[in-house]
């Protein structure tokens, strides 16, 4: 998955703004011969307002899907921040990763800014990409 630096900067600013709580959203874009290319961050509210976990409001998820479709985009990844831990899925992240068609991106503010995305199947990481 290709994430342009402008989008990474936007994710970082969102994570820093919402810290110490986790923040979240969807990465929208297109799929083609060059692979998945992110063109937008669709910001979502972490309705848990927690530094250790996040949840999307179902109505926001439907709004994001409707928005993506209206723009001819796909939801390529679900993303969230880890304000005080590394950019790797927690046990809860693995348990809740239910969609095998998307990636799961985690932006960490722990010991610098790091962004990785993961393909998760049946609670196991099967692929990792380093973006920052």
Short mmCIF file of N, CA and C in Angstrom, two decimals:
data_model
loop_
_atom_site.label_atom_id
_atom_site.label_comp_id
_atom_site.label_asym_id
_atom_site.label_seq_id
_atom_site.Cartn_x
_atom_site.Cartn_y
_atom_site.Cartn_z
N UNK A 1 0.85 -1.17 0.00
CA UNK A 1 0.00 0.00 0.00
C UNK A 1 0.90 1.23 0.00
N UNK A 2 0.61 2.15 -0.88
CA UNK A 2 1.38 3.39 -0.98
C UNK A 2 0.62 4.49 -0.24
N UNK A 3 1.28 5.10 0.73
CA UNK A 3 0.69 6.21 1.48
C UNK A 3 1.56 7.44 1.25
N UNK A 4 1.05 8.44 0.52
CA UNK A 4 1.84 9.65 0.27
C UNK A 4 2.23 10.36 1.57
N UNK A 5 3.35 11.06 1.54
CA UNK A 5 3.84 11.76 2.72
C UNK A 5 2.82 12.76 3.25
N UNK A 6 2.05 13.40 2.36
CA UNK A 6 1.05 14.37 2.82
C UNK A 6 -0.01 13.70 3.70
N UNK A 7 -0.37 12.47 3.36
CA UNK A 7 -1.34 11.72 4.17
C UNK A 7 -0.69 11.30 5.49
N UNK A 8 0.55 10.84 5.44
CA UNK A 8 1.26 10.47 6.67
C UNK A 8 1.35 11.68 7.61
N UNK A 9 1.63 12.85 7.05
CA UNK A 9 1.69 14.07 7.86
C UNK A 9 0.34 14.37 8.50
N UNK A 10 -0.74 14.14 7.75
CA UNK A 10 -2.10 14.37 8.27
C UNK A 10 -2.41 13.39 9.41
N UNK A 11 -2.05 12.13 9.24
CA UNK A 11 -2.27 11.13 10.28
C UNK A 11 -1.48 11.48 11.55
N UNK A 12 -0.24 11.90 11.34
CA UNK A 12 0.62 12.27 12.48
C UNK A 12 0.03 13.45 13.24
N UNK A 13 -0.42 14.47 12.51
CA UNK A 13 -1.02 15.65 13.16
C UNK A 13 -2.28 15.26 13.93
N UNK A 14 -3.10 14.40 13.34
CA UNK A 14 -4.32 13.93 14.02
C UNK A 14 -3.97 13.17 15.29
N UNK A 15 -2.98 12.29 15.21
CA UNK A 15 -2.58 11.50 16.37
C UNK A 15 -2.02 12.40 17.48
N UNK A 16 -1.23 13.37 17.10
CA UNK A 16 -0.66 14.28 18.09
C UNK A 16 -1.74 15.15 18.73
N UNK A 17 -2.70 15.56 17.92
CA UNK A 17 -3.80 16.39 18.43
C UNK A 17 -4.67 15.62 19.43
N UNK A 18 -4.94 14.36 19.14
CA UNK A 18 -5.84 13.57 19.99
C UNK A 18 -5.13 12.86 21.14
N UNK A 19 -3.80 12.85 21.15
CA UNK A 19 -3.05 12.24 22.26
C UNK A 19 -3.40 12.96 23.55
N UNK A 20 -3.48 12.24 24.67
CA UNK A 20 -2.98 10.88 24.90
C UNK A 20 -3.95 9.77 24.47
N UNK A 21 -5.14 10.13 23.94
CA UNK A 21 -6.06 9.09 23.49
C UNK A 21 -5.67 8.59 22.10
N UNK A 22 -6.07 7.37 21.81
CA UNK A 22 -5.90 6.85 20.46
C UNK A 22 -6.86 7.60 19.54
N UNK A 23 -6.45 7.76 18.30
CA UNK A 23 -7.30 8.34 17.27
C UNK A 23 -7.44 7.32 16.17
N UNK A 24 -8.36 7.55 15.23
CA UNK A 24 -8.62 6.51 14.24
C UNK A 24 -9.26 7.06 12.98
N UNK A 25 -9.34 6.19 11.98
CA UNK A 25 -9.98 6.56 10.73
C UNK A 25 -9.81 5.47 9.69
N UNK A 26 -10.21 5.81 8.49
CA UNK A 26 -10.05 4.92 7.34
C UNK A 26 -9.10 5.58 6.35
N UNK A 27 -8.32 4.78 5.68
CA UNK A 27 -7.50 5.25 4.56
C UNK A 27 -8.23 4.84 3.29
N UNK A 28 -8.58 5.85 2.49
CA UNK A 28 -9.35 5.63 1.26
C UNK A 28 -8.44 5.79 0.06
N UNK A 29 -8.74 5.07 -1.01
CA UNK A 29 -7.95 5.21 -2.21
C UNK A 29 -8.39 4.26 -3.29
N UNK A 30 -7.46 3.94 -4.17
CA UNK A 30 -7.76 3.11 -5.33
C UNK A 30 -6.80 1.93 -5.40
N UNK A 31 -7.24 0.91 -6.11
CA UNK A 31 -6.39 -0.27 -6.36
C UNK A 31 -6.14 -0.33 -7.85
N UNK A 32 -4.89 -0.59 -8.22
CA UNK A 32 -4.54 -0.69 -9.63
C UNK A 32 -3.33 -1.58 -9.81
N UNK A 33 -2.73 -1.48 -10.99
CA UNK A 33 -1.56 -2.31 -11.30
C UNK A 33 -0.41 -2.02 -10.35
N UNK A 34 -0.29 -0.77 -9.89
CA UNK A 34 0.80 -0.40 -8.98
C UNK A 34 0.48 -0.76 -7.53
N UNK A 35 -0.70 -1.33 -7.30
CA UNK A 35 -1.11 -1.71 -5.95
C UNK A 35 -2.12 -0.72 -5.40
N UNK A 36 -2.31 -0.77 -4.11
CA UNK A 36 -3.24 0.14 -3.45
C UNK A 36 -2.55 1.47 -3.20
N UNK A 37 -3.25 2.55 -3.55
CA UNK A 37 -2.70 3.90 -3.37
C UNK A 37 -3.71 4.72 -2.55
N UNK A 38 -3.27 5.18 -1.39
CA UNK A 38 -4.12 5.98 -0.51
C UNK A 38 -4.18 7.41 -1.04
N UNK A 39 -5.40 7.95 -1.09
CA UNK A 39 -5.57 9.34 -1.50
C UNK A 39 -6.22 10.21 -0.43
N UNK A 40 -6.85 9.58 0.57
CA UNK A 40 -7.51 10.36 1.62
C UNK A 40 -7.48 9.64 2.96
N UNK A 41 -7.41 10.46 4.02
CA UNK A 41 -7.66 10.00 5.38
C UNK A 41 -9.09 10.41 5.71
N UNK A 42 -9.91 9.44 6.06
CA UNK A 42 -11.27 9.74 6.51
C UNK A 42 -11.25 9.64 8.03
N UNK A 43 -11.19 10.79 8.67
CA UNK A 43 -11.08 10.85 10.13
C UNK A 43 -12.35 10.34 10.78
N UNK A 44 -12.17 9.53 11.82
CA UNK A 44 -13.29 9.00 12.59
C UNK A 44 -13.08 9.36 14.05
N UNK A 45 -14.18 9.46 14.77
CA UNK A 45 -14.09 9.72 16.21
C UNK A 45 -13.86 8.40 16.94
N UNK A 46 -12.92 8.41 17.87
CA UNK A 46 -12.74 7.27 18.78
C UNK A 46 -13.79 7.43 19.87
N UNK A 47 -14.90 6.71 19.75
CA UNK A 47 -15.99 6.89 20.71
C UNK A 47 -15.65 6.34 22.09
N UNK A 48 -14.53 5.61 22.20
CA UNK A 48 -14.07 5.14 23.52
C UNK A 48 -13.31 6.23 24.27
N UNK A 49 -12.77 7.21 23.54
CA UNK A 49 -11.97 8.29 24.15
C UNK A 49 -10.96 7.70 25.15
N UNK A 50 -10.17 6.76 24.67
CA UNK A 50 -9.25 6.00 25.53
C UNK A 50 -7.83 6.04 24.98
N UNK A 51 -6.82 6.04 25.86
CA UNK A 51 -5.44 5.94 25.41
C UNK A 51 -5.01 4.51 25.07
N UNK A 52 -5.89 3.53 25.31
CA UNK A 52 -5.50 2.13 25.12
C UNK A 52 -6.33 1.36 24.10
N UNK A 53 -7.44 1.91 23.65
CA UNK A 53 -8.23 1.23 22.62
C UNK A 53 -9.14 2.23 21.92
N UNK A 54 -9.73 1.78 20.82
CA UNK A 54 -10.60 2.67 20.05
C UNK A 54 -11.79 1.88 19.53
N UNK A 55 -12.86 2.61 19.22
CA UNK A 55 -14.04 2.06 18.56
C UNK A 55 -14.61 3.12 17.63
N UNK A 56 -15.07 2.67 16.48
CA UNK A 56 -15.80 3.54 15.56
C UNK A 56 -17.28 3.49 15.91
N UNK A 57 -17.99 4.61 15.72
CA UNK A 57 -19.45 4.58 15.81
C UNK A 57 -19.97 3.94 14.53
N UNK A 58 -20.90 2.98 14.62
CA UNK A 58 -21.42 2.34 13.41
C UNK A 58 -21.95 3.34 12.38
N UNK A 59 -22.62 4.40 12.83
CA UNK A 59 -23.15 5.39 11.88
C UNK A 59 -22.01 6.07 11.12
N UNK A 60 -20.87 6.27 11.77
CA UNK A 60 -19.71 6.87 11.10
C UNK A 60 -19.10 5.91 10.08
N UNK A 61 -19.12 4.62 10.39
CA UNK A 61 -18.62 3.63 9.44
C UNK A 61 -19.46 3.63 8.17
N UNK A 62 -20.78 3.68 8.32
CA UNK A 62 -21.65 3.72 7.15
C UNK A 62 -21.45 5.01 6.36
N UNK A 63 -21.28 6.12 7.07
CA UNK A 63 -21.03 7.41 6.40
C UNK A 63 -19.73 7.36 5.61
N UNK A 64 -18.71 6.74 6.17
CA UNK A 64 -17.42 6.63 5.47
C UNK A 64 -17.55 5.80 4.21
N UNK A 65 -18.27 4.69 4.30
CA UNK A 65 -18.47 3.83 3.14
C UNK A 65 -19.25 4.56 2.05
N UNK A 66 -20.28 5.27 2.45
CA UNK A 66 -21.09 6.04 1.49
C UNK A 66 -20.23 7.12 0.83
N UNK A 67 -19.43 7.82 1.62
CA UNK A 67 -18.54 8.86 1.10
C UNK A 67 -17.54 8.26 0.10
N UNK A 68 -16.91 7.15 0.49
CA UNK A 68 -15.91 6.52 -0.38
C UNK A 68 -16.55 6.14 -1.72
N UNK A 69 -17.70 5.51 -1.66
CA UNK A 69 -18.38 5.10 -2.89
C UNK A 69 -18.73 6.31 -3.77
N UNK A 70 -19.15 7.41 -3.13
CA UNK A 70 -19.54 8.60 -3.90
C UNK A 70 -18.34 9.21 -4.63
N UNK A 71 -17.14 8.95 -4.13
CA UNK A 71 -15.91 9.48 -4.73
C UNK A 71 -15.19 8.45 -5.60
N UNK A 72 -15.77 7.26 -5.72
CA UNK A 72 -15.14 6.20 -6.51
C UNK A 72 -13.92 5.61 -5.82
N UNK A 73 -13.90 5.65 -4.50
CA UNK A 73 -12.77 5.16 -3.71
C UNK A 73 -13.15 3.90 -2.94
N UNK A 74 -12.14 3.20 -2.47
CA UNK A 74 -12.32 2.02 -1.64
C UNK A 74 -11.73 2.30 -0.25
N UNK A 75 -12.24 1.61 0.74
CA UNK A 75 -11.60 1.62 2.06
C UNK A 75 -10.45 0.63 1.96
N UNK A 76 -9.23 1.16 1.98
CA UNK A 76 -8.04 0.32 1.86
C UNK A 76 -7.52 -0.15 3.21
N UNK A 77 -7.74 0.68 4.23
CA UNK A 77 -7.21 0.33 5.56
C UNK A 77 -8.01 1.01 6.65
N UNK A 78 -8.04 0.35 7.76
CA UNK A 78 -8.52 0.88 9.03
C UNK A 78 -7.24 1.32 9.74
N UNK A 79 -7.20 2.52 10.29
CA UNK A 79 -5.97 2.93 10.98
C UNK A 79 -6.30 3.50 12.35
N UNK A 80 -5.34 3.38 13.25
CA UNK A 80 -5.45 4.02 14.55
C UNK A 80 -4.05 4.31 15.08
N UNK A 81 -4.02 5.11 16.13
CA UNK A 81 -2.73 5.48 16.71
C UNK A 81 -2.47 4.68 17.98
N UNK A 82 -1.19 4.55 18.28
CA UNK A 82 -0.71 4.04 19.56
C UNK A 82 0.13 5.16 20.17
N UNK A 83 -0.46 5.99 21.02
CA UNK A 83 0.28 7.13 21.57
C UNK A 83 1.50 6.75 22.42
N UNK A 84 1.43 5.60 23.08
CA UNK A 84 2.51 5.25 24.02
C UNK A 84 3.03 3.83 23.85
N UNK A 85 2.78 3.23 22.69
CA UNK A 85 3.29 1.88 22.44
C UNK A 85 3.71 1.76 20.98
N UNK A 86 4.47 0.73 20.65
CA UNK A 86 4.99 0.59 19.28
C UNK A 86 3.91 0.37 18.21
N UNK A 87 4.33 0.51 16.97
CA UNK A 87 3.45 0.33 15.81
C UNK A 87 3.35 -1.15 15.46
N UNK A 88 2.63 -1.86 16.31
CA UNK A 88 2.35 -3.28 16.06
C UNK A 88 1.00 -3.60 16.71
N UNK A 89 0.29 -4.57 16.15
CA UNK A 89 -1.04 -4.88 16.68
C UNK A 89 -0.99 -5.44 18.10
N UNK A 90 -1.87 -4.92 18.94
CA UNK A 90 -2.04 -5.49 20.28
C UNK A 90 -2.88 -6.76 20.15
N UNK A 91 -3.00 -7.50 21.22
CA UNK A 91 -3.86 -8.69 21.21
C UNK A 91 -5.30 -8.30 20.88
N UNK A 92 -5.75 -7.17 21.40
CA UNK A 92 -7.11 -6.69 21.09
C UNK A 92 -7.23 -6.33 19.61
N UNK A 93 -6.19 -5.67 19.05
CA UNK A 93 -6.21 -5.33 17.62
C UNK A 93 -6.34 -6.60 16.77
N UNK A 94 -5.60 -7.63 17.12
CA UNK A 94 -5.65 -8.88 16.37
C UNK A 94 -7.02 -9.53 16.48
N UNK A 95 -7.59 -9.48 17.66
CA UNK A 95 -8.90 -10.10 17.90
C UNK A 95 -10.00 -9.39 17.12
N UNK A 96 -9.88 -8.06 16.99
CA UNK A 96 -10.93 -7.26 16.36
C UNK A 96 -10.74 -7.05 14.86
N UNK A 97 -9.65 -7.53 14.30
CA UNK A 97 -9.38 -7.37 12.87
C UNK A 97 -10.20 -8.40 12.09
N UNK A 98 -11.42 -8.04 11.75
CA UNK A 98 -12.36 -8.99 11.16
C UNK A 98 -12.46 -8.95 9.64
N UNK A 99 -11.90 -7.93 9.00
CA UNK A 99 -12.06 -7.79 7.55
C UNK A 99 -10.77 -8.22 6.85
N UNK A 100 -10.78 -9.37 6.17
CA UNK A 100 -9.57 -9.85 5.52
C UNK A 100 -9.23 -9.11 4.22
N UNK A 101 -10.11 -8.20 3.78
CA UNK A 101 -9.89 -7.51 2.50
C UNK A 101 -9.13 -6.20 2.65
N UNK A 102 -8.94 -5.73 3.89
CA UNK A 102 -8.25 -4.45 4.09
C UNK A 102 -6.99 -4.65 4.93
N UNK A 103 -6.20 -3.59 4.99
CA UNK A 103 -5.02 -3.59 5.85
C UNK A 103 -5.38 -2.86 7.14
N UNK A 104 -4.56 -3.07 8.14
CA UNK A 104 -4.71 -2.40 9.43
C UNK A 104 -3.43 -1.62 9.69
N UNK A 105 -3.55 -0.30 9.71
CA UNK A 105 -2.38 0.57 9.88
C UNK A 105 -2.35 1.11 11.30
N UNK A 106 -1.15 1.17 11.85
CA UNK A 106 -0.96 1.69 13.21
C UNK A 106 0.15 2.72 13.18
N UNK A 107 -0.21 3.94 13.60
CA UNK A 107 0.76 5.03 13.70
C UNK A 107 1.15 5.18 15.16
N UNK A 108 2.41 4.97 15.45
CA UNK A 108 2.91 5.07 16.83
C UNK A 108 3.60 6.40 17.05
N UNK A 109 3.34 6.98 18.21
CA UNK A 109 4.05 8.19 18.65
C UNK A 109 5.09 7.83 19.70
N UNK A 110 5.28 6.54 19.93
CA UNK A 110 6.20 6.04 20.96
C UNK A 110 7.62 6.01 20.39
N UNK A 111 8.52 6.75 21.02
CA UNK A 111 9.93 6.79 20.59
C UNK A 111 10.05 7.20 19.12
N UNK A 112 9.43 8.34 18.79
CA UNK A 112 9.42 8.83 17.42
C UNK A 112 8.12 8.45 16.74
N UNK A 113 7.97 8.83 15.49
CA UNK A 113 6.75 8.52 14.74
C UNK A 113 7.04 7.34 13.82
N UNK A 114 6.22 6.30 13.91
CA UNK A 114 6.36 5.10 13.09
C UNK A 114 5.00 4.71 12.56
N UNK A 115 4.95 4.31 11.30
CA UNK A 115 3.70 3.87 10.68
C UNK A 115 3.93 2.57 9.94
N UNK A 116 3.22 1.54 10.37
CA UNK A 116 3.25 0.24 9.71
C UNK A 116 1.82 -0.17 9.39
N UNK A 117 1.67 -1.00 8.36
CA UNK A 117 0.36 -1.56 8.09
C UNK A 117 0.49 -3.07 7.99
N UNK A 118 -0.61 -3.73 8.31
CA UNK A 118 -0.60 -5.18 8.46
C UNK A 118 -1.80 -5.80 7.75
N UNK A 119 -1.60 -6.96 7.19
CA UNK A 119 -2.68 -7.81 6.73
C UNK A 119 -2.87 -8.81 7.85
N UNK A 120 -4.09 -8.91 8.35
CA UNK A 120 -4.37 -9.79 9.48
C UNK A 120 -5.46 -10.78 9.07
N UNK A 121 -5.14 -12.06 9.19
CA UNK A 121 -6.10 -13.11 8.88
C UNK A 121 -6.22 -14.06 10.07
N UNK A 122 -7.44 -14.29 10.49
CA UNK A 122 -7.71 -15.21 11.60
C UNK A 122 -6.88 -14.88 12.84
N UNK A 123 -6.77 -13.58 13.13
CA UNK A 123 -6.06 -13.15 14.34
C UNK A 123 -4.56 -13.20 14.26
N UNK A 124 -4.00 -13.41 13.05
CA UNK A 124 -2.54 -13.50 12.88
C UNK A 124 -2.07 -12.50 11.82
N UNK A 125 -0.94 -11.86 12.08
CA UNK A 125 -0.34 -10.98 11.08
C UNK A 125 0.29 -11.86 10.00
N UNK A 126 -0.14 -11.65 8.75
CA UNK A 126 0.41 -12.44 7.65
C UNK A 126 1.28 -11.58 6.72
N UNK A 127 1.26 -10.26 6.91
CA UNK A 127 2.07 -9.37 6.09
C UNK A 127 2.24 -8.05 6.83
N UNK A 128 3.43 -7.47 6.74
CA UNK A 128 3.71 -6.18 7.36
C UNK A 128 4.41 -5.29 6.33
N UNK A 129 3.95 -4.04 6.25
CA UNK A 129 4.61 -3.04 5.41
C UNK A 129 5.01 -1.88 6.31
N UNK A 130 6.23 -1.39 6.13
CA UNK A 130 6.75 -0.24 6.88
C UNK A 130 6.55 0.99 6.00
N UNK A 131 5.86 2.01 6.53
CA UNK A 131 5.60 3.23 5.77
C UNK A 131 6.39 4.42 6.29
N UNK A 132 6.75 4.41 7.56
CA UNK A 132 7.55 5.50 8.15
C UNK A 132 8.22 4.99 9.42
#
